PDB file of C-alpha atoms and ligand atoms in Angstrom:
ATOM      1  CA  MET A1456     111.040  85.867 102.544  1.00 87.00           C
ATOM      2  CA  PRO A1457     113.341  88.633 103.886  1.00 96.00           C
ATOM      3  CA  ILE A1458     113.090  92.101 102.353  1.00 97.00           C
ATOM      4  CA  GLU A1459     115.058  95.342 102.556  1.00 98.00           C
ATOM      5  CA  PRO A1460     113.653  98.854 102.014  1.00 98.00           C
ATOM      6  CA  LEU A1461     114.413 100.377  98.601  1.00 98.00           C
ATOM      7  CA  ILE A1462     112.303 103.533  98.087  1.00 98.00           C
ATOM      8  CA  ASP A1463     110.295 105.096 100.926  1.00 98.00           C
ATOM      9  CA  ALA A1464     106.645 106.128 100.732  1.00 98.00           C
ATOM     10  CA  GLY A1465     107.351 109.877 100.719  1.00 98.00           C
ATOM     11  CA  THR A1466     109.770 109.619  97.811  1.00 98.00           C
ATOM     12  CA  ILE A1467     107.249 107.534  95.850  1.00 99.00           C
ATOM     13  CA  ALA A1468     104.439 110.015  96.590  1.00 98.00           C
ATOM     14  CA  ASP A1469     106.531 112.977  95.378  1.00 99.00           C
ATOM     15  CA  ARG A1470     107.504 111.225  92.157  1.00 99.00           C
ATOM     16  CA  VAL A1471     103.974 110.005  91.406  1.00 99.00           C
ATOM     17  CA  ALA A1472     102.595 113.517  91.982  1.00 98.00           C
ATOM     18  CA  ALA A1473     105.172 114.909  89.544  1.00 99.00           C
ATOM     19  CA  LEU A1474     104.174 112.333  86.913  1.00 99.00           C
ATOM     20  CA  GLY A1475     100.529 113.282  87.398  1.00 98.00           C
ATOM     21  CA  ARG A1476     101.347 116.959  86.840  1.00 98.00           C
ATOM     22  CA  GLU A1477     103.332 116.085  83.726  1.00 98.00           C
ATOM     23  CA  ILE A1478     100.419 114.087  82.281  1.00 98.00           C
ATOM     24  CA  THR A1479      98.023 116.912  83.142  1.00 98.00           C
ATOM     25  CA  ARG A1480     100.219 119.366  81.210  1.00 98.00           C
ATOM     26  CA  ASP A1481     100.688 117.049  78.229  1.00 98.00           C
ATOM     27  CA  PHE A1482      96.971 116.327  77.787  1.00 98.00           C
ATOM     28  CA  LEU A1483      95.494 119.708  78.686  1.00 98.00           C
ATOM     29  CA  GLY A1484      91.997 120.062  77.238  1.00 96.00           C
ATOM     30  CA  LYS A1485      91.791 116.359  76.379  1.00 97.00           C
ATOM     31  CA  ASP A1486      90.025 113.413  77.951  1.00 92.00           C
ATOM     32  CA  ILE A1487      92.214 110.432  78.680  1.00 98.00           C
ATOM     33  CA  VAL A1488      91.784 106.762  79.483  1.00 98.00           C
ATOM     34  CA  ILE A1489      94.228 105.211  81.871  1.00 98.00           C
ATOM     35  CA  VAL A1490      94.669 101.475  81.567  1.00 98.00           C
ATOM     36  CA  PRO A1491      96.299  99.882  84.614  1.00 98.00           C
ATOM     37  CA  VAL A1492      97.752  96.452  83.905  1.00 98.00           C
ATOM     38  CA  LEU A1493      96.538  94.261  86.751  1.00 97.00           C
ATOM     39  CA  LYS A1494      97.435  93.359  89.292  1.00 95.00           C
ATOM     40  CA  GLY A1495     100.789  94.969  89.969  1.00 97.00           C
ATOM     41  CA  SER A1496      99.952  98.513  88.947  1.00 98.00           C
ATOM     42  CA  TYR A1497      96.775  98.963  90.995  1.00 98.00           C
ATOM     43  CA  VAL A1498      98.379 101.023  93.773  1.00 98.00           C
ATOM     44  CA  PHE A1499     100.481 103.183  91.430  1.00 99.00           C
ATOM     45  CA  ALA A1500      97.514 103.769  89.104  1.00 98.00           C
ATOM     46  CA  ALA A1501      95.224 104.770  91.971  1.00 98.00           C
ATOM     47  CA  ASP A1502      97.720 107.333  93.256  1.00 98.00           C
ATOM     48  CA  LEU A1503      98.657 108.572  89.779  1.00 98.00           C
ATOM     49  CA  ALA A1504      95.020 109.080  88.744  1.00 98.00           C
ATOM     50  CA  ARG A1505      94.451 111.313  91.757  1.00 98.00           C
ATOM     51  CA  HIS A1506      97.248 113.609  90.581  1.00 98.00           C
ATOM     52  CA  ILE A1507      95.861 114.003  87.069  1.00 98.00           C
ATOM     53  CA  ASP A1508      93.687 117.105  86.867  1.00 98.00           C
ATOM     54  CA  LEU A1509      91.712 116.123  83.732  1.00 98.00           C
ATOM     55  CA  ASP A1510      88.680 114.024  82.898  1.00 97.00           C
ATOM     56  CA  VAL A1511      90.079 110.551  83.401  1.00 98.00           C
ATOM     57  CA  ALA A1512      88.367 107.299  82.513  1.00 98.00           C
ATOM     58  CA  VAL A1513      89.836 104.093  83.930  1.00 98.00           C
ATOM     59  CA  ASP A1514      89.668 100.671  82.338  1.00 98.00           C
ATOM     60  CA  PHE A1515      91.625  97.583  83.290  1.00 98.00           C
ATOM     61  CA  LEU A1516      93.604  94.882  81.572  1.00 97.00           C
ATOM     62  CA  SER A1517      94.678  91.648  83.151  1.00 96.00           C
ATOM     63  CA  VAL A1518      97.552  89.694  81.738  1.00 93.00           C
ATOM     64  CA  ARG A1519      99.093  86.368  82.424  1.00 88.00           C
ATOM     65  CA  SER A1520     102.741  86.041  81.649  1.00 78.00           C
ATOM     66  CA  TYR A1521     103.905  82.464  81.464  1.00 70.00           C
ATOM     67  CA  GLY A1522     106.972  81.774  83.503  1.00 65.00           C
ATOM     68  CA  ASP A1523     108.006  81.241  87.097  1.00 60.00           C
ATOM     69  CA  GLN A1524     107.815  83.747  89.961  1.00 57.00           C
ATOM     70  CA  GLN A1525     110.785  85.865  88.961  1.00 61.00           C
ATOM     71  CA  GLN A1526     111.131  85.284  85.218  1.00 64.00           C
ATOM     72  CA  SER A1527     108.796  86.313  82.474  1.00 65.00           C
ATOM     73  CA  SER A1528     108.755  83.939  79.507  1.00 68.00           C
ATOM     74  CA  GLY A1529     107.620  86.512  77.014  1.00 70.00           C
ATOM     75  CA  VAL A1530     104.423  84.667  76.239  1.00 78.00           C
ATOM     76  CA  VAL A1531     101.732  87.080  77.309  1.00 88.00           C
ATOM     77  CA  GLN A1532      98.011  86.452  77.319  1.00 91.00           C
ATOM     78  CA  ILE A1533      95.290  89.012  78.008  1.00 95.00           C
ATOM     79  CA  THR A1534      93.049  87.303  80.558  1.00 96.00           C
ATOM     80  CA  THR A1535      90.670  90.245  81.076  1.00 97.00           C
ATOM     81  CA  ASP A1536      90.315  92.675  78.223  1.00 98.00           C
ATOM     82  CA  LEU A1537      89.179  96.308  78.258  1.00 98.00           C
ATOM     83  CA  SER A1538      85.468  96.803  78.795  1.00 98.00           C
ATOM     84  CA  ARG A1539      85.181  99.568  76.194  1.00 98.00           C
ATOM     85  CA  SER A1540      86.576 100.578  72.837  1.00 98.00           C
ATOM     86  CA  ILE A1541      89.594 102.910  72.897  1.00 98.00           C
ATOM     87  CA  GLU A1542      89.132 104.055  69.323  1.00 98.00           C
ATOM     88  CA  GLY A1543      89.837 107.781  69.076  1.00 98.00           C
ATOM     89  CA  LYS A1544      90.857 107.998  72.755  1.00 98.00           C
ATOM     90  CA  HIS A1545      94.053 109.205  74.378  1.00 98.00           C
ATOM     91  CA  VAL A1546      95.261 106.123  76.213  1.00 98.00           C
ATOM     92  CA  ILE A1547      97.938 105.691  78.855  1.00 98.00           C
ATOM     93  CA  LEU A1548      98.979 102.143  79.707  1.00 98.00           C
ATOM     94  CA  VAL A1549     100.019 101.979  83.361  1.00 98.00           C
ATOM     95  CA  GLU A1550     102.517  99.313  84.406  1.00 98.00           C
ATOM     96  CA  ASP A1551     104.183  98.559  87.713  1.00 98.00           C
ATOM     97  CA  ILE A1552     107.537  97.591  86.229  1.00 98.00           C
ATOM     98  CA  VAL A1553     109.125  97.146  82.832  1.00 97.00           C
ATOM     99  CA  ASP A1554     111.603  94.316  83.194  1.00 95.00           C
ATOM    100  CA  THR A1555     112.436  92.528  79.916  1.00 94.00           C
ATOM    101  CA  GLY A1556     109.907  94.777  78.150  1.00 96.00           C
ATOM    102  CA  LEU A1557     108.090  91.778  76.673  1.00 94.00           C
ATOM    103  CA  THR A1558     104.771  92.398  78.423  1.00 95.00           C
ATOM    104  CA  ILE A1559     104.490  96.101  77.718  1.00 96.00           C
ATOM    105  CA  SER A1560     105.651  95.812  74.121  1.00 96.00           C
ATOM    106  CA  TYR A1561     103.042  93.132  73.500  1.00 95.00           C
ATOM    107  CA  LEU A1562     100.319  95.300  75.071  1.00 97.00           C
ATOM    108  CA  HIS A1563     101.466  98.432  73.265  1.00 97.00           C
ATOM    109  CA  GLU A1564     101.282  96.628  69.959  1.00 96.00           C
ATOM    110  CA  ASN A1565      97.912  95.055  70.776  1.00 97.00           C
ATOM    111  CA  LEU A1566      96.254  98.298  71.910  1.00 98.00           C
ATOM    112  CA  GLY A1567      97.893 100.156  69.043  1.00 98.00           C
ATOM    113  CA  THR A1568      95.816  98.141  66.572  1.00 98.00           C
ATOM    114  CA  ARG A1569      92.608  99.502  68.137  1.00 98.00           C
ATOM    115  CA  GLN A1570      93.001 102.998  66.654  1.00 98.00           C
ATOM    116  CA  PRO A1571      93.546 105.088  69.796  1.00 98.00           C
ATOM    117  CA  ALA A1572      94.149 108.819  69.169  1.00 98.00           C
ATOM    118  CA  SER A1573      97.394 108.389  71.094  1.00 98.00           C
ATOM    119  CA  LEU A1574      98.984 105.647  73.188  1.00 98.00           C
ATOM    120  CA  LYS A1575     101.530 106.326  75.924  1.00 98.00           C
ATOM    121  CA  ILE A1576     103.231 104.222  78.577  1.00 98.00           C
ATOM    122  CA  ALA A1577     103.576 105.050  82.267  1.00 99.00           C
ATOM    123  CA  SER A1578     105.596 102.731  84.466  1.00 98.00           C
ATOM    124  CA  LEU A1579     106.521 103.107  88.101  1.00 98.00           C
ATOM    125  CA  LEU A1580     109.765 101.191  87.644  1.00 98.00           C
ATOM    126  CA  HIS A1581     112.189 100.201  84.910  1.00 98.00           C
ATOM    127  CA  LYS A1582     115.006  97.640  85.024  1.00 98.00           C
ATOM    128  CA  PRO A1583     117.066  98.636  81.974  1.00 97.00           C
ATOM    129  CA  SER A1584     119.745  96.011  82.654  1.00 96.00           C
ATOM    130  CA  ARG A1585     117.233  93.275  81.747  1.00 93.00           C
ATOM    131  CA  THR A1586     115.867  94.744  78.543  1.00 94.00           C
ATOM    132  CA  ARG A1587     115.087  92.225  75.798  1.00 94.00           C
ATOM    133  CA  VAL A1588     112.687  94.411  73.858  1.00 94.00           C
ATOM    134  CA  PRO A1589     113.482  98.130  74.018  1.00 95.00           C
ATOM    135  CA  VAL A1590     110.424 100.203  74.909  1.00 95.00           C
ATOM    136  CA  GLU A1591     110.012 103.925  75.239  1.00 97.00           C
ATOM    137  CA  ILE A1592     108.502 104.719  78.633  1.00 98.00           C
ATOM    138  CA  ASP A1593     106.824 108.118  78.401  1.00 98.00           C
ATOM    139  CA  TYR A1594     106.244 108.556  82.131  1.00 99.00           C
ATOM    140  CA  LEU A1595     108.756 106.745  84.344  1.00 98.00           C
ATOM    141  CA  GLY A1596     108.903 106.753  88.140  1.00 98.00           C
ATOM    142  CA  PHE A1597     112.277 105.223  88.965  1.00 98.00           C
ATOM    143  CA  THR A1598     115.034 103.179  87.381  1.00 98.00           C
ATOM    144  CA  VAL A1599     116.174 100.196  89.470  1.00 98.00           C
ATOM    145  CA  GLU A1600     119.045  97.723  89.377  1.00 97.00           C
ATOM    146  CA  ASP A1601     118.586  94.047  88.564  1.00 96.00           C
ATOM    147  CA  VAL A1602     116.853  93.204  91.847  1.00 96.00           C
ATOM    148  CA  PHE A1603     113.424  91.751  92.611  1.00 96.00           C
ATOM    149  CA  VAL A1604     111.198  94.546  93.852  1.00 98.00           C
ATOM    150  CA  VAL A1605     108.068  94.180  95.990  1.00 98.00           C
ATOM    151  CA  GLY A1606     105.575  96.505  97.672  1.00 98.00           C
ATOM    152  CA  TYR A1607     103.339  99.341  96.484  1.00 98.00           C
ATOM    153  CA  GLY A1608     101.382  96.843  94.375  1.00 98.00           C
ATOM    154  CA  LEU A1609     104.253  94.578  93.325  1.00 98.00           C
ATOM    155  CA  ASP A1610     104.266  91.030  94.637  1.00 97.00           C
ATOM    156  CA  TYR A1611     106.423  88.042  95.219  1.00 96.00           C
ATOM    157  CA  ALA A1612     104.143  84.969  95.062  1.00 94.00           C
ATOM    158  CA  GLN A1613     101.153  87.288  95.712  1.00 95.00           C
ATOM    159  CA  LYS A1614     102.689  88.690  98.899  1.00 97.00           C
ATOM    160  CA  PHE A1615     103.822  92.237  99.764  1.00 98.00           C
ATOM    161  CA  ARG A1616     101.416  94.107  97.448  1.00 98.00           C
ATOM    162  CA  ASN A1617     100.072  96.040 100.439  1.00 98.00           C
ATOM    163  CA  LEU A1618     103.489  97.251 101.610  1.00 98.00           C
ATOM    164  CA  PRO A1619     103.317 101.091 101.501  1.00 98.00           C
ATOM    165  CA  TYR A1620     106.908 101.403 100.222  1.00 98.00           C
ATOM    166  CA  LEU A1621     109.165  99.611  97.732  1.00 98.00           C
ATOM    167  CA  ALA A1622     111.501  96.894  98.970  1.00 98.00           C
ATOM    168  CA  VAL A1623     113.927  94.352  97.573  1.00 98.00           C
ATOM    169  CA  VAL A1624     113.626  90.636  98.167  1.00 97.00           C
ATOM    170  CA  THR A1625     116.905  89.393  99.583  1.00 95.00           C
ATOM    171  CA  ASP A1626     118.035  85.786  99.675  1.00 80.00           C
ATOM    172  CA  GLY A1627     118.508  85.949 103.407  1.00 64.00           C
ATOM    173  CA  ASP A1628     122.312  85.637 103.383  1.00 58.00           C
ATOM    174  CA  ALA A1629     122.873  89.277 102.552  1.00 48.00           C
TER     175      ALA A1629
HETATM  176  P1  IMP B 546     108.485  91.908  81.540  1.00 64.32           P
HETATM  177  O1  IMP B 546     107.524  91.342  80.549  1.00 64.32           O
HETATM  178  O2  IMP B 546     109.709  91.058  81.690  1.00 64.32           O
HETATM  179  O3  IMP B 546     108.836  93.362  81.276  1.00 64.32           O
HETATM  180  O4  IMP B 546     107.826  91.783  82.948  1.00 64.32           O
HETATM  181  C1  IMP B 546     106.858  92.604  83.382  1.00 64.32           C
HETATM  182  C2  IMP B 546     106.108  91.980  84.537  1.00 64.32           C
HETATM  183  O5  IMP B 546     106.879  91.043  85.289  1.00 64.32           O
HETATM  184  C3  IMP B 546     105.756  93.089  85.492  1.00 64.32           C
HETATM  185  O6  IMP B 546     104.555  93.717  85.130  1.00 64.32           O
HETATM  186  C4  IMP B 546     105.648  92.326  86.807  1.00 64.32           C
HETATM  187  O7  IMP B 546     104.368  91.777  86.928  1.00 64.32           O
HETATM  188  C5  IMP B 546     106.679  91.230  86.680  1.00 64.32           C
HETATM  189  N1  IMP B 546     107.954  91.649  87.305  1.00 64.32           N
HETATM  190  C6  IMP B 546     109.131  91.857  86.684  1.00 64.32           C
HETATM  191  N2  IMP B 546     110.081  92.243  87.544  1.00 64.32           N
HETATM  192  C7  IMP B 546     109.474  92.291  88.751  1.00 64.32           C
HETATM  193  C8  IMP B 546     109.937  92.636  90.068  1.00 64.32           C
HETATM  194  O8  IMP B 546     111.106  93.010  90.326  1.00 64.32           O
HETATM  195  N3  IMP B 546     109.014  92.564  91.057  1.00 64.32           N
HETATM  196  C9  IMP B 546     107.732  92.182  90.854  1.00 64.32           C
HETATM  197  N4  IMP B 546     107.252  91.859  89.647  1.00 64.32           N
HETATM  198  C10 IMP B 546     108.125  91.906  88.601  1.00 64.32           C
HETATM  199 MG1   MG B 547     102.792  93.456  86.005  1.00 64.32          MG
END
């Protein structure tokens, strides 16, 4: 599958560091729980966490979104749930990309019922052109066009997650 570079590693690192500083400022004096949505956000979350200068707990969620490789159906199932209660905690959901918004809106609603003290969303990428459910992203890395993005944790058929930069899958004719 041919790919083309989209955002280089240095640009990503600068943006992620800035998001970490922003979160640090916003939650000064508070403990937070970051909740990376596996698998796509594992690289972003690991880098982001290291730029947050607070007491940070990490807990993971795994979701399955029914649909084919490039389309999410909107039916989301939590396949691995949090290991601890988030009641009374300041929680930040960490996503790799908000595409239609179906996954993150489902998770936001689900975690919202668990009485967190606050619940925010961080996403490395957003594809606003594909929005089906509008979601407010509190900490956003980059906005992208309607392209399929891989690298820095994001996959195409489980490949490219280990790419240190963001790239676009091309059809090969481009
Ligand atoms: P949504 O529910 O349509 O917002 O889709 C969110 C999920 O679909 C993301 O967390 C990704 O796992 C996957 N996804 C959507 N667009 C892309 C993409 O461009 N590259 C890789 N994964 C994507
Ligand atoms: Mg994902």
